[in-house]
Short mmCIF file of C-alpha atoms and ligand atoms in Angstrom, two decimals:
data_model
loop_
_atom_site.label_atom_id
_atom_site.label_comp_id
_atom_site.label_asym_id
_atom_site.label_seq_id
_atom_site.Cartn_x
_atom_site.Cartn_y
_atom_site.Cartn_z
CA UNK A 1 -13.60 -18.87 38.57
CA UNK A 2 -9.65 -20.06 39.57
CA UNK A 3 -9.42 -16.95 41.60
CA UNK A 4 -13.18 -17.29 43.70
CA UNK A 5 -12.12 -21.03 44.46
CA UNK A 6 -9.01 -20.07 45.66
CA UNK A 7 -10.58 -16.75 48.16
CA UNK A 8 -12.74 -19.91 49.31
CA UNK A 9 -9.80 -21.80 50.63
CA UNK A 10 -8.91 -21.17 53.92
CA UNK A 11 -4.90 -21.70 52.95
CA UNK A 12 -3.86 -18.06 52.35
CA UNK A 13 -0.52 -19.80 51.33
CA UNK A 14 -2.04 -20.90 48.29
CA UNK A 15 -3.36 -17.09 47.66
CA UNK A 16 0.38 -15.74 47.31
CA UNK A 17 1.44 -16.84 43.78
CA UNK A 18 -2.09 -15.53 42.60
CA UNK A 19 -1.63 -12.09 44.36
CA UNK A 20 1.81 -12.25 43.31
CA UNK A 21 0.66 -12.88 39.49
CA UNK A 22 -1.83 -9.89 39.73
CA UNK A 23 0.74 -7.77 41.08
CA UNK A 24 3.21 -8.14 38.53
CA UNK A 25 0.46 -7.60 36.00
CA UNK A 26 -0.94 -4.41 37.86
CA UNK A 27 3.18 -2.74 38.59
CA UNK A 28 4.33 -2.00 34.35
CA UNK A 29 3.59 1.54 33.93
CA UNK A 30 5.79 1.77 31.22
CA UNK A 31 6.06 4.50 28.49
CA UNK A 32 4.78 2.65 25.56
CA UNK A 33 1.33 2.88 27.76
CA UNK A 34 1.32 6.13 28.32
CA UNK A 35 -2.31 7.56 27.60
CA UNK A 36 -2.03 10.09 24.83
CA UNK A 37 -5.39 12.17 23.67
CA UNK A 38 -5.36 13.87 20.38
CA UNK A 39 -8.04 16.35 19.65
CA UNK A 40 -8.56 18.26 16.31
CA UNK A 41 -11.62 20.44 15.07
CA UNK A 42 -12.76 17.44 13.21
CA UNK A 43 -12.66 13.88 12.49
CA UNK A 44 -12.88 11.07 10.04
CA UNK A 45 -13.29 7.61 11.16
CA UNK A 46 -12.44 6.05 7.71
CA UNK A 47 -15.93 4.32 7.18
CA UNK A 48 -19.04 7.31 7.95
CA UNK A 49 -20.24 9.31 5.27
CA UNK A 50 -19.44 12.41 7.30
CA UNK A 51 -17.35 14.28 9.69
CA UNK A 52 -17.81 14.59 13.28
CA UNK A 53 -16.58 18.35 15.28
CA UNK A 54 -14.34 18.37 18.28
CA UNK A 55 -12.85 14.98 17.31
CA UNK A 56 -11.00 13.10 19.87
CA UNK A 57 -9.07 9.91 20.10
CA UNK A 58 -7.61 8.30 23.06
CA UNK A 59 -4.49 6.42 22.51
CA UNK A 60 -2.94 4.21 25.29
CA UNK A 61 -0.06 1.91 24.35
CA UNK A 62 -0.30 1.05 20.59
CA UNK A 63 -4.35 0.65 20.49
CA UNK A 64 -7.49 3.50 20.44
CA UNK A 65 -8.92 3.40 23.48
CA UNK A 66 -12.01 5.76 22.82
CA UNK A 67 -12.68 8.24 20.14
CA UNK A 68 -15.65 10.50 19.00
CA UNK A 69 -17.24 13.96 19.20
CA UNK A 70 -16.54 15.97 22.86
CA UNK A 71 -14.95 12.76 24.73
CA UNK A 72 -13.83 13.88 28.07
CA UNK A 73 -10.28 13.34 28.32
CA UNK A 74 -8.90 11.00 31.25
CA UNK A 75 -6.95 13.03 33.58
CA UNK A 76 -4.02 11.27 33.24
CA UNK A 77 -3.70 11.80 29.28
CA UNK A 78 -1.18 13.50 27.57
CA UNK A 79 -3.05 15.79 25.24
CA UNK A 80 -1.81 16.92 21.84
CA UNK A 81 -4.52 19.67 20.97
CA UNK A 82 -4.00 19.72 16.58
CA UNK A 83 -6.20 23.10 16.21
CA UNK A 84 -8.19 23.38 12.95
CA UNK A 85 -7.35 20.00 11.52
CA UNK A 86 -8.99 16.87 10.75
CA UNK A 87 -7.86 13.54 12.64
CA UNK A 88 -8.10 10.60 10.06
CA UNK A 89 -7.10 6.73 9.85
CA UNK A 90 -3.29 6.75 8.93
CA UNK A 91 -3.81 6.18 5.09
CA UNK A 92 -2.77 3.13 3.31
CA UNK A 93 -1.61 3.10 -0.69
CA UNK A 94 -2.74 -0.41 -1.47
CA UNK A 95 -0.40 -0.11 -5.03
CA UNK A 96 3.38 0.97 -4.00
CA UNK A 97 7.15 -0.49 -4.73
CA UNK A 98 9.03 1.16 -1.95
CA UNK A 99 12.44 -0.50 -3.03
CA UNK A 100 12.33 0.91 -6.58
CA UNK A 101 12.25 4.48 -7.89
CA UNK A 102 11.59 4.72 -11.52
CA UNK A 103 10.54 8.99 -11.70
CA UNK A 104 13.46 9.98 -13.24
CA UNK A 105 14.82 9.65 -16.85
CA UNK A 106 14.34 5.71 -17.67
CA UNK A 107 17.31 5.15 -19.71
CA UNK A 108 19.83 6.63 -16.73
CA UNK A 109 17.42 4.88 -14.30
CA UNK A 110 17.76 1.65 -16.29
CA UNK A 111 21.72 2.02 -16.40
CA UNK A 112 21.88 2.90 -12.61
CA UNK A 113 19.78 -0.68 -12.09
CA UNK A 114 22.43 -2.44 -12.91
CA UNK A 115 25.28 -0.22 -12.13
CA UNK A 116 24.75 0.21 -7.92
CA UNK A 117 25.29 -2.72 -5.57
CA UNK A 118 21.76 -4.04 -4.52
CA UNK A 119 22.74 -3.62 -0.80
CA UNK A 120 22.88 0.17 -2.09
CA UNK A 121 19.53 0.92 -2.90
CA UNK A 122 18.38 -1.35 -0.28
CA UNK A 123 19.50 1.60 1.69
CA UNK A 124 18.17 3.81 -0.65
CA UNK A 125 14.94 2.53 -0.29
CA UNK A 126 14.88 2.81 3.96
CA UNK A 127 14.80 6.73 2.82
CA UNK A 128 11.63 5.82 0.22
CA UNK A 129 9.74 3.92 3.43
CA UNK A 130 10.49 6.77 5.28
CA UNK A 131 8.93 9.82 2.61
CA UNK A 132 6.13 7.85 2.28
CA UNK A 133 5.34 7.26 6.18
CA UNK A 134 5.70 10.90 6.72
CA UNK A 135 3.34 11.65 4.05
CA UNK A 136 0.46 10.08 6.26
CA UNK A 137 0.50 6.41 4.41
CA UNK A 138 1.17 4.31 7.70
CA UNK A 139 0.30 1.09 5.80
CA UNK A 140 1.56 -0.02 1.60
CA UNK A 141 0.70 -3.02 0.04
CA UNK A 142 3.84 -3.12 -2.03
CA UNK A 143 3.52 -5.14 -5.16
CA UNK A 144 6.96 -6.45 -6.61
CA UNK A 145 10.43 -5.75 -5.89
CA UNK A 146 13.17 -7.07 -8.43
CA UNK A 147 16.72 -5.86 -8.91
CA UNK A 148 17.81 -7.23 -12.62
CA UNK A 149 20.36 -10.22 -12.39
CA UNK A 150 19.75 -10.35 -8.58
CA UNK A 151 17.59 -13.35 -6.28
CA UNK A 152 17.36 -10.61 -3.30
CA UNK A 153 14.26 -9.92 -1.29
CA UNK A 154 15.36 -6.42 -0.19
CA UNK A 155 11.22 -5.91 0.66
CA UNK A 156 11.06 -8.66 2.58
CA UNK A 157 13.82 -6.84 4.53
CA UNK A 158 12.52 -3.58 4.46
CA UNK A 159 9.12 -5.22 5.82
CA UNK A 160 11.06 -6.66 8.80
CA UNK A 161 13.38 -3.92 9.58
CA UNK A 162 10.50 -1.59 9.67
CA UNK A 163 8.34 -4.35 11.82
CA UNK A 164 11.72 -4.37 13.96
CA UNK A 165 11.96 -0.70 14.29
CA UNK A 166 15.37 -0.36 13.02
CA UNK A 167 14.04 1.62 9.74
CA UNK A 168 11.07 4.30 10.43
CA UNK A 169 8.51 3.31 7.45
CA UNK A 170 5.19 2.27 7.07
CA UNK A 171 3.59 -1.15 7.56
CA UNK A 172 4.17 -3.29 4.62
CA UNK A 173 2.03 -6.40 3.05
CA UNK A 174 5.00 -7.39 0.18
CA UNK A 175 4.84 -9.39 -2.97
CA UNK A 176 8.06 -10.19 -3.45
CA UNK A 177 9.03 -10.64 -7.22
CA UNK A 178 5.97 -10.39 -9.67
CA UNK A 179 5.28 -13.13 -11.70
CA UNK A 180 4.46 -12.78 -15.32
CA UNK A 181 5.31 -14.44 -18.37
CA UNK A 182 8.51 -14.75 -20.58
CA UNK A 183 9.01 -11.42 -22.63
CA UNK A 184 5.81 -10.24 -20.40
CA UNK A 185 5.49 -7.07 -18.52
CA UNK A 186 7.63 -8.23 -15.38
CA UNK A 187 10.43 -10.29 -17.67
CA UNK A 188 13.38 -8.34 -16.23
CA UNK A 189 16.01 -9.40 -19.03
CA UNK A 190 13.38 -8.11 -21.48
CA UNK A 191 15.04 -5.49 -23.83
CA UNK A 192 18.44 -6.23 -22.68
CA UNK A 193 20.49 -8.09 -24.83
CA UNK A 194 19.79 -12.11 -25.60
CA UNK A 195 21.53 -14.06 -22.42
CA UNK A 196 23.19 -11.03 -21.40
CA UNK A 197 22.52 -12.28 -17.04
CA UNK A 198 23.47 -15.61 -18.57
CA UNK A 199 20.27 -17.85 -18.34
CA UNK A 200 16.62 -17.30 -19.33
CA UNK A 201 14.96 -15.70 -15.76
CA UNK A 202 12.45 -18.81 -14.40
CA UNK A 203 9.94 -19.29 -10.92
CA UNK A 204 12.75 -17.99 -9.04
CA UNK A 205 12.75 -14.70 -10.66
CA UNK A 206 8.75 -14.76 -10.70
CA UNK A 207 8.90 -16.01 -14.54
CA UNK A 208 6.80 -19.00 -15.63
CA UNK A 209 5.09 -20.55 -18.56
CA UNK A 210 2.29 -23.11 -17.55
CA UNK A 211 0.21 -24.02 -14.51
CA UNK A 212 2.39 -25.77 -12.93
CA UNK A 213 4.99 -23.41 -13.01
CA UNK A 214 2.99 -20.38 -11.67
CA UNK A 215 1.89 -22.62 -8.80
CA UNK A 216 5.93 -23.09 -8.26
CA UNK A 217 6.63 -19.28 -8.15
CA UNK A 218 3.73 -19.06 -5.72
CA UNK A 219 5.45 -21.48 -3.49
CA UNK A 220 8.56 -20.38 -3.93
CA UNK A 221 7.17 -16.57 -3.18
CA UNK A 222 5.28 -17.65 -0.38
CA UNK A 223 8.38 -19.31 0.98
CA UNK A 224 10.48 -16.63 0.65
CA UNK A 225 8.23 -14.23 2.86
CA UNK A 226 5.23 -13.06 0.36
CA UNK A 227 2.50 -11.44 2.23
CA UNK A 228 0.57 -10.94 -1.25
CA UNK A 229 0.93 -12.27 -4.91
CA UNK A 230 1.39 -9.72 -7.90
CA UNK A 231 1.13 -11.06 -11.24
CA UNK A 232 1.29 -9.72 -14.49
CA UNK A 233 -1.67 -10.91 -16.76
CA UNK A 234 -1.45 -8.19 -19.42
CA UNK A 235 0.93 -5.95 -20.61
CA UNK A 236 2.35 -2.43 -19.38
CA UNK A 237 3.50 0.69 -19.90
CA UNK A 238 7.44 1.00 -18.80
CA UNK A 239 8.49 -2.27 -20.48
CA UNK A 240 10.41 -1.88 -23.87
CA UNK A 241 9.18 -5.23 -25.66
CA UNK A 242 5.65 -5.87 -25.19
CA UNK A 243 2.09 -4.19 -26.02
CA UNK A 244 0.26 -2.19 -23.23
CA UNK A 245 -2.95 -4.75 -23.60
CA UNK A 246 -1.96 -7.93 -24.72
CA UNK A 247 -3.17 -10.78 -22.65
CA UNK A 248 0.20 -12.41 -20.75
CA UNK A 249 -1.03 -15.68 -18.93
CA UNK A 250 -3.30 -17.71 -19.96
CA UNK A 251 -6.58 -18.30 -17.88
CA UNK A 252 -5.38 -22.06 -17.18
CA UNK A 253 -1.79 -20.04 -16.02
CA UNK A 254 -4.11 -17.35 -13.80
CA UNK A 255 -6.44 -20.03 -12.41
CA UNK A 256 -3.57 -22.49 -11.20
CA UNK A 257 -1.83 -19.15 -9.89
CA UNK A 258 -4.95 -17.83 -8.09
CA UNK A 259 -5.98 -21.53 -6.73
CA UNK A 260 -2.59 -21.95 -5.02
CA UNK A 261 -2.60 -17.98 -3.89
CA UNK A 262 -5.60 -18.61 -1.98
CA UNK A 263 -5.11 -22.32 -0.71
CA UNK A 264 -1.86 -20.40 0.84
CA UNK A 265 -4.58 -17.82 2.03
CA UNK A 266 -2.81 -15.09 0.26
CA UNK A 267 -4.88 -12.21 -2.34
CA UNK A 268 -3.82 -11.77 -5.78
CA UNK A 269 -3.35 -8.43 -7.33
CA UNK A 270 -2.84 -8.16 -11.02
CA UNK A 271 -0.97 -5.73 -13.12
CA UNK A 272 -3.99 -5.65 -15.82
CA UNK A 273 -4.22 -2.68 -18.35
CA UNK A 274 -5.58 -5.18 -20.81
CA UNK A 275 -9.60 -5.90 -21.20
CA UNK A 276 -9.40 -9.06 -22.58
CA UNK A 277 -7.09 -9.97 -19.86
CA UNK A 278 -9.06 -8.37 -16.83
CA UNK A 279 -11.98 -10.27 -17.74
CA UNK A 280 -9.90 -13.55 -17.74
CA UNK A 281 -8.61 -12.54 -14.26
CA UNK A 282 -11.40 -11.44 -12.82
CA UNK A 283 -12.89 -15.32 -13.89
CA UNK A 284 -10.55 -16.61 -12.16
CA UNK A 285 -10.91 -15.14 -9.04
CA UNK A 286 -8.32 -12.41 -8.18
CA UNK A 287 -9.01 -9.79 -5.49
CA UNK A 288 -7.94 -7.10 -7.27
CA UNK A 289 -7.50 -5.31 -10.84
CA UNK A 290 -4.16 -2.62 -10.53
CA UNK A 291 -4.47 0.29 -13.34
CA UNK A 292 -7.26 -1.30 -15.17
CA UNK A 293 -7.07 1.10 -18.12
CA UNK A 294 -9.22 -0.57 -21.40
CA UNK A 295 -11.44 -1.43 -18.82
CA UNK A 296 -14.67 -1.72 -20.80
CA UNK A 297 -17.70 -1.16 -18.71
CA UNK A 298 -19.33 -4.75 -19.36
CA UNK A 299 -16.14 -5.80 -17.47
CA UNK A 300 -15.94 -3.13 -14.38
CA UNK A 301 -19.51 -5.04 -14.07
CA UNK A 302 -18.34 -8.59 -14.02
CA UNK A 303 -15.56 -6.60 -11.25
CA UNK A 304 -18.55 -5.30 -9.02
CA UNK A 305 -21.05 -8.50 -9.35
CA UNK A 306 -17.79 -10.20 -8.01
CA UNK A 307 -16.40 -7.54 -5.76
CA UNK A 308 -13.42 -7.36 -7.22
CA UNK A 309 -10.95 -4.39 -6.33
CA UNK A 310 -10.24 -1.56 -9.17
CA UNK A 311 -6.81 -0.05 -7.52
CA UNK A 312 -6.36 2.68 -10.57
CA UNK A 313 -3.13 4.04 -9.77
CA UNK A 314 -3.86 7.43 -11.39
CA UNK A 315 -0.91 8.70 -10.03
CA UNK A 316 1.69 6.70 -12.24
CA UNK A 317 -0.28 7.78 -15.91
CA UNK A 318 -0.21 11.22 -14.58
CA UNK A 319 3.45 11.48 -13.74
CA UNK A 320 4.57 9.60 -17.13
CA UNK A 321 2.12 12.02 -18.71
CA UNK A 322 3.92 15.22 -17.77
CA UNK A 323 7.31 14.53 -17.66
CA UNK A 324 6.90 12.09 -21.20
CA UNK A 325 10.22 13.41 -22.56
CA UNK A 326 11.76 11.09 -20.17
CA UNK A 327 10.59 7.59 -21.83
CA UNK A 328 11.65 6.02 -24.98
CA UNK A 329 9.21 6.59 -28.05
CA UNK A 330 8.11 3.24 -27.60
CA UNK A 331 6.95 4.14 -23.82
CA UNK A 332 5.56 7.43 -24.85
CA UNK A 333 3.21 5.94 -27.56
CA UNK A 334 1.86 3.42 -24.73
CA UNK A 335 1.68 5.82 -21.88
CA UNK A 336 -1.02 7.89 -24.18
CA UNK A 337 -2.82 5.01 -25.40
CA UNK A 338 -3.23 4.16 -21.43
CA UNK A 339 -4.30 7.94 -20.03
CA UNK A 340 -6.22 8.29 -23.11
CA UNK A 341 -8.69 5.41 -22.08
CA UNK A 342 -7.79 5.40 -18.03
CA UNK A 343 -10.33 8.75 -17.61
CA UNK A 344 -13.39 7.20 -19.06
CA UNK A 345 -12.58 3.97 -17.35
CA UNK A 346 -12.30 5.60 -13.98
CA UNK A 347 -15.68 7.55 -14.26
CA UNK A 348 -17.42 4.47 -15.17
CA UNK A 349 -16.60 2.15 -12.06
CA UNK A 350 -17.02 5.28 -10.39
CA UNK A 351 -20.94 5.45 -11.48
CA UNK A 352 -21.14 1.18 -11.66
CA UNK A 353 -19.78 1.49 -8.32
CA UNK A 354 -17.20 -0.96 -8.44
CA UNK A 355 -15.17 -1.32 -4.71
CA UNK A 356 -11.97 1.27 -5.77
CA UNK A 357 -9.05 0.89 -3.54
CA UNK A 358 -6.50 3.61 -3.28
CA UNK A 359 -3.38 2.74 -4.92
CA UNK A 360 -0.82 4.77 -6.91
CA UNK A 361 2.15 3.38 -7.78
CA UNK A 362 4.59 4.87 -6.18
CA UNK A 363 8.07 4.35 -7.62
CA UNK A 364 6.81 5.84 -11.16
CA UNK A 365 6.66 9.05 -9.51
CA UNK A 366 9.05 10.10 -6.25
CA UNK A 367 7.56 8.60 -2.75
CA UNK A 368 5.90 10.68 -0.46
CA UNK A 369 3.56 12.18 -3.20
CA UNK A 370 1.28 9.12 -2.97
CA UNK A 371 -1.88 11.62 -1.37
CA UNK A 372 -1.94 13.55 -5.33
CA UNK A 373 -3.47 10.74 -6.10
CA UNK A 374 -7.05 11.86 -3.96
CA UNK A 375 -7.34 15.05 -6.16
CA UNK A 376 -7.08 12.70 -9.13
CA UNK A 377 -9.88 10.70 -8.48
CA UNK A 378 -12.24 13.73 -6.92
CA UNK A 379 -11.55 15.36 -10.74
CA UNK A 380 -13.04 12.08 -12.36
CA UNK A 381 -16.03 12.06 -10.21
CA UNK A 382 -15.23 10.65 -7.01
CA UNK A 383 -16.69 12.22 -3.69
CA UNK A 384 -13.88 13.67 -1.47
CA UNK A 385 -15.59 11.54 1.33
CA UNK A 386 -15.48 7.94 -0.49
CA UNK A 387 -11.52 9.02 -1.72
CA UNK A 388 -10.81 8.88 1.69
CA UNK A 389 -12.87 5.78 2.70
CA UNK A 390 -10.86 4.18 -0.22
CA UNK A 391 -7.45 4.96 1.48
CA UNK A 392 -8.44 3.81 5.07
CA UNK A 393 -11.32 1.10 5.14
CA UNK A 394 -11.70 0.05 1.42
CA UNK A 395 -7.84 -0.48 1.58
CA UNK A 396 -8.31 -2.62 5.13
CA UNK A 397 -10.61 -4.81 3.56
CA UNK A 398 -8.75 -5.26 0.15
CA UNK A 399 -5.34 -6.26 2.12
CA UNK A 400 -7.28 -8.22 4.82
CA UNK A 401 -6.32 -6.19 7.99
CA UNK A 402 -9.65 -4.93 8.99
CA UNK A 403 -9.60 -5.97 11.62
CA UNK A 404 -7.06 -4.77 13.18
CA UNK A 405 -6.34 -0.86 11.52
CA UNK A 406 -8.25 1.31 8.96
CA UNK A 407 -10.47 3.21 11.11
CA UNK A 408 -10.74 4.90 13.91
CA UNK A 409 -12.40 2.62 16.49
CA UNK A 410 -11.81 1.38 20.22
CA UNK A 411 -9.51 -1.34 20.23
CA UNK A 412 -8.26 -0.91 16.69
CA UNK A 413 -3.56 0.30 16.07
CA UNK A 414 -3.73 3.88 16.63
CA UNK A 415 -2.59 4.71 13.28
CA UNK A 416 -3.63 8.02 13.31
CA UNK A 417 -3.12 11.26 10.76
CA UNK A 418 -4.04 14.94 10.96
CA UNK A 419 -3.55 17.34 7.92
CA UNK A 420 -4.59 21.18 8.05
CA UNK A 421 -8.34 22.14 7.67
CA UNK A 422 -11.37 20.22 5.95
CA UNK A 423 -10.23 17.10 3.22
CA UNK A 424 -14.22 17.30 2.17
CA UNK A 425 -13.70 20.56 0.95
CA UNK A 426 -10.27 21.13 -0.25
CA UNK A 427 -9.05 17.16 -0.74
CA UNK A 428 -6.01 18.92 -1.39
CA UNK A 429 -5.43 19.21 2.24
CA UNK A 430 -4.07 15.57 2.36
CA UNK A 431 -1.21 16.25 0.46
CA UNK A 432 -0.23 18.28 3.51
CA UNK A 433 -0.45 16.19 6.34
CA UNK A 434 1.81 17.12 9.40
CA UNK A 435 0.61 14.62 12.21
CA UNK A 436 1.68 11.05 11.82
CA UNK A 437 1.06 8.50 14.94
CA UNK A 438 1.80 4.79 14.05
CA UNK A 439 0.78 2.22 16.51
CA UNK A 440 0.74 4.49 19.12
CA UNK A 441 4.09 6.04 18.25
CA UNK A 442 4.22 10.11 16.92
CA UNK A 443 7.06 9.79 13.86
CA UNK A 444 5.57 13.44 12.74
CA UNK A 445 4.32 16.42 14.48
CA UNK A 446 5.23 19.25 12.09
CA UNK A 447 7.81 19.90 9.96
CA UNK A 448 8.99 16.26 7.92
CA UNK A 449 11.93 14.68 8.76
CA UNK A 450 15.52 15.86 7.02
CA UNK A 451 15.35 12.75 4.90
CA UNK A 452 11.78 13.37 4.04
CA UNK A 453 12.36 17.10 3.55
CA UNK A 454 15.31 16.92 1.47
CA UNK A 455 13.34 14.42 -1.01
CA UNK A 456 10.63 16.90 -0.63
CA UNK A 457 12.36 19.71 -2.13
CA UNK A 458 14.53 17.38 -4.68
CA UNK A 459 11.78 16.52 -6.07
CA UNK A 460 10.00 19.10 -8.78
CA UNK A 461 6.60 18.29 -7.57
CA UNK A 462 7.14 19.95 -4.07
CA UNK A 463 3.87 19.42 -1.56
CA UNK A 464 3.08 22.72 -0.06
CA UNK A 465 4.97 23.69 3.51
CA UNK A 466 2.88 22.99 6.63
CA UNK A 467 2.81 26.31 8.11
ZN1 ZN B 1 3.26 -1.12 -10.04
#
């Protein structure tokens, strides 16, 4: 309307900032808008039930500008032709810790904790954020990140150094420190020696013992750069002093902790292997259940009536399970009580259809093997085509970012994957994936990285070679 009165005024003087505006708008061709097509023999748009042939997606800049089945290509498009492949939403793992790596033998792990500088495996972890964004997982909600004895926030500065683009990783919702109770799950002095950091831990290191407390550590979280609050309201496996299922806040403690989560319009996940302490937490309102083992299925009920996220990190009981010679006794025993029960839980809020978000904690086993987890859940009952609507739009919705990545749509990042052949019949196929594109950008097209593909073959899980 600005512009049409101004073309009705006879003072063309008055015209020349306009035109001038328009032109300056019109001249940027610059390379980040460079129109890129990508076509592959099929495609997933992370919410149909079903594939389309001759998938193509049309990338300019770091948004999708078109996508379906036999688009024609602009002329002025870069096209990357993938073959016999399947173009997918870049993959999210709603249940990581890319700071921490906890696969190999948890004693020497434990010792190296406290023995290496926390600026070291800050940089440690840039090669974690890196395996993992290779691997096809262009988004992690990463939930906790504590060094013993330390107040860092090392993924709060992963998150920005990767938002920066001085790291190459994937996009990252944090947590920050979890918060749990004293001698709980997340008590990071817990098996060491009485006062051996010198003070009890408290809010600051995510620690807290009433309401009013859990509200502080929320603040104090929130403060500190929290996209997301973790909390611990039962206990786990790799701690050394507590039982896998014992309740660890009370519902007063989860309610003040959810209450002040939300007012601060951040989700809760909760650690949770527990029943009696899943049905607490899922009273008092938290967006999602991680692990979820005892689950009976009166409670994956409650979950679904509620909508309530089951993330089931099948991943993490898996790893412990075949490598159990590297835990304490006291580890062992509650690792087998956990993947005794996790099976039966799985298959039920499979068949109750409870929302299941894809999440593996990654950390427990080495990064960049997140995608095992899809065959895991396809064994227990899952369709290959809702394991992959659980890492792209089920994840979106649980970490609130819908809106703007997840699927494959016009106007949505172009976080974009391709792995070899057909994920609905061989789910396997994820586990190789060889195309990454993150907003727009290509970090893979082949071959992984050195970094990646030195992890790759450290590691005694090796994925398969792209060929
Ligand atoms: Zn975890």
């Amino acid at each position: 309307m600005l512009v049409m009165k101004f073309l009705a005024c006879d003072r063309w003087s008055r015209l020349a900032p306009v035109i001038l505006v328009f032109a300056i708008g019109a001249i940027p061709i610059r390379a980040a808008d460079n129109v890129i097509a990508l076509k592959a023999q099929r495609l997933f748009d992370g919410k149909s039930k079903s594939f389309v042939p001759n998938g193509v997606v049309v990338v300019q800049g770091d948004k999708i500008i078109d996508v379906g089945s036999n688009l024609t290509i602009p002329g002025n498009a870069q096209v990357i032709d993938l073959g016999d492949a399947t173009l997918t939403p870049g993959f999210m793992d709603a249940h990581t810790h890319l700071t921490l790596d906890y696969s190999s033998d948890y004693n020497v792990r434990r010792l190296k904790e406290l023995d290496l500088n926390v600026s070291e495996q800050a940089i440690i972890a840039t090669a974690h954020a890196r395996a993992t964004v290779e691997a096809g997982f262009t988004t992690v909600r990463d939930l906790g990140s504590r060094f013993v004895g330390s107040r860092e926030f090392v993924d709060v500065a992963l998150r920005n150094s990767i938002n920066k683009g001085v790291v190459v990783g994937p996009r990252m919702l944090v947590a920050t420190k979890g918060i749990g109770a004293t001698g709980g799950h997340f008590d990071p002095t817990s098996g060491f020696r009485d006062f051996l950091f010198g003070r009890e831990p408290d809010y600051t290191d995510g620690i807290i013992d009433s309401p009013d407390e859990a509200r502080k550590a929320v603040r104090f979280e929130v403060k500190n750069g929290a996209d997301v609050i973790k909390a611990a309201v039962s206990g786990g496996v790799l701690s050394l002093v507590d039982e896998v299922d014992t309740p660890q806040l009370t519902p007063a403690e989860m309610a003040a902790l959810v209450d002040e989560s939300h007012r601060l319009r951040k989700k809760v996940a909760v650690h949770c292997h527990g029943d009696q302490a899943a049905r607490e937490a899922i009273d008092s309102g938290v967006d999602s259940i991680e692990h979820g083992s005892f689950m009976k299925p009166e409670t994956l009920t409650r979950m679904k009536n509620k909508g309530v996220f089951l993330t089931p990190t099948l991943m993490a009981t898996e790893w412990i399970m075949s490598k159990l010679e590297n835990y304490p006794p006291a580890l062992q025993a509650k690792a087998k009580a956990a993947a005794t029960a996790r099976s039966d839980m799985f298959r039920n809020a499979v068949k109750l259809g409870v929302k299941i978000s894809f999440g593996t904690d990654a950390a427990v086993f080495p990064h960049g093997q997140n995608a095992r987890e899809f065959k895991l859940m396809v064994d227990l009952g899952m369709p290959q085509i809702e394991a992959l609507r659980s890492a792209t739009s089920y994840d979106a919705e649980l970490l609130g970012i819908a809106q703007k990545t997840g699927s494959l749509e016009k106007g949505k990042l172009a976080d974009i994957i391709a792995m070899p052949g057909d994920p609905s019949t061989d789910i396997t196929t994820t586990e190789r994936v060889f195309f990454v594109m993150k907003e727009g950008k290509i970090i893979r097209n082949g071959p992984p990285s050195g970094t990646a593909a030195a992890k790759e073959t450290n590691s005694e899980e090796v994925t398969a070679p792209v060929d």
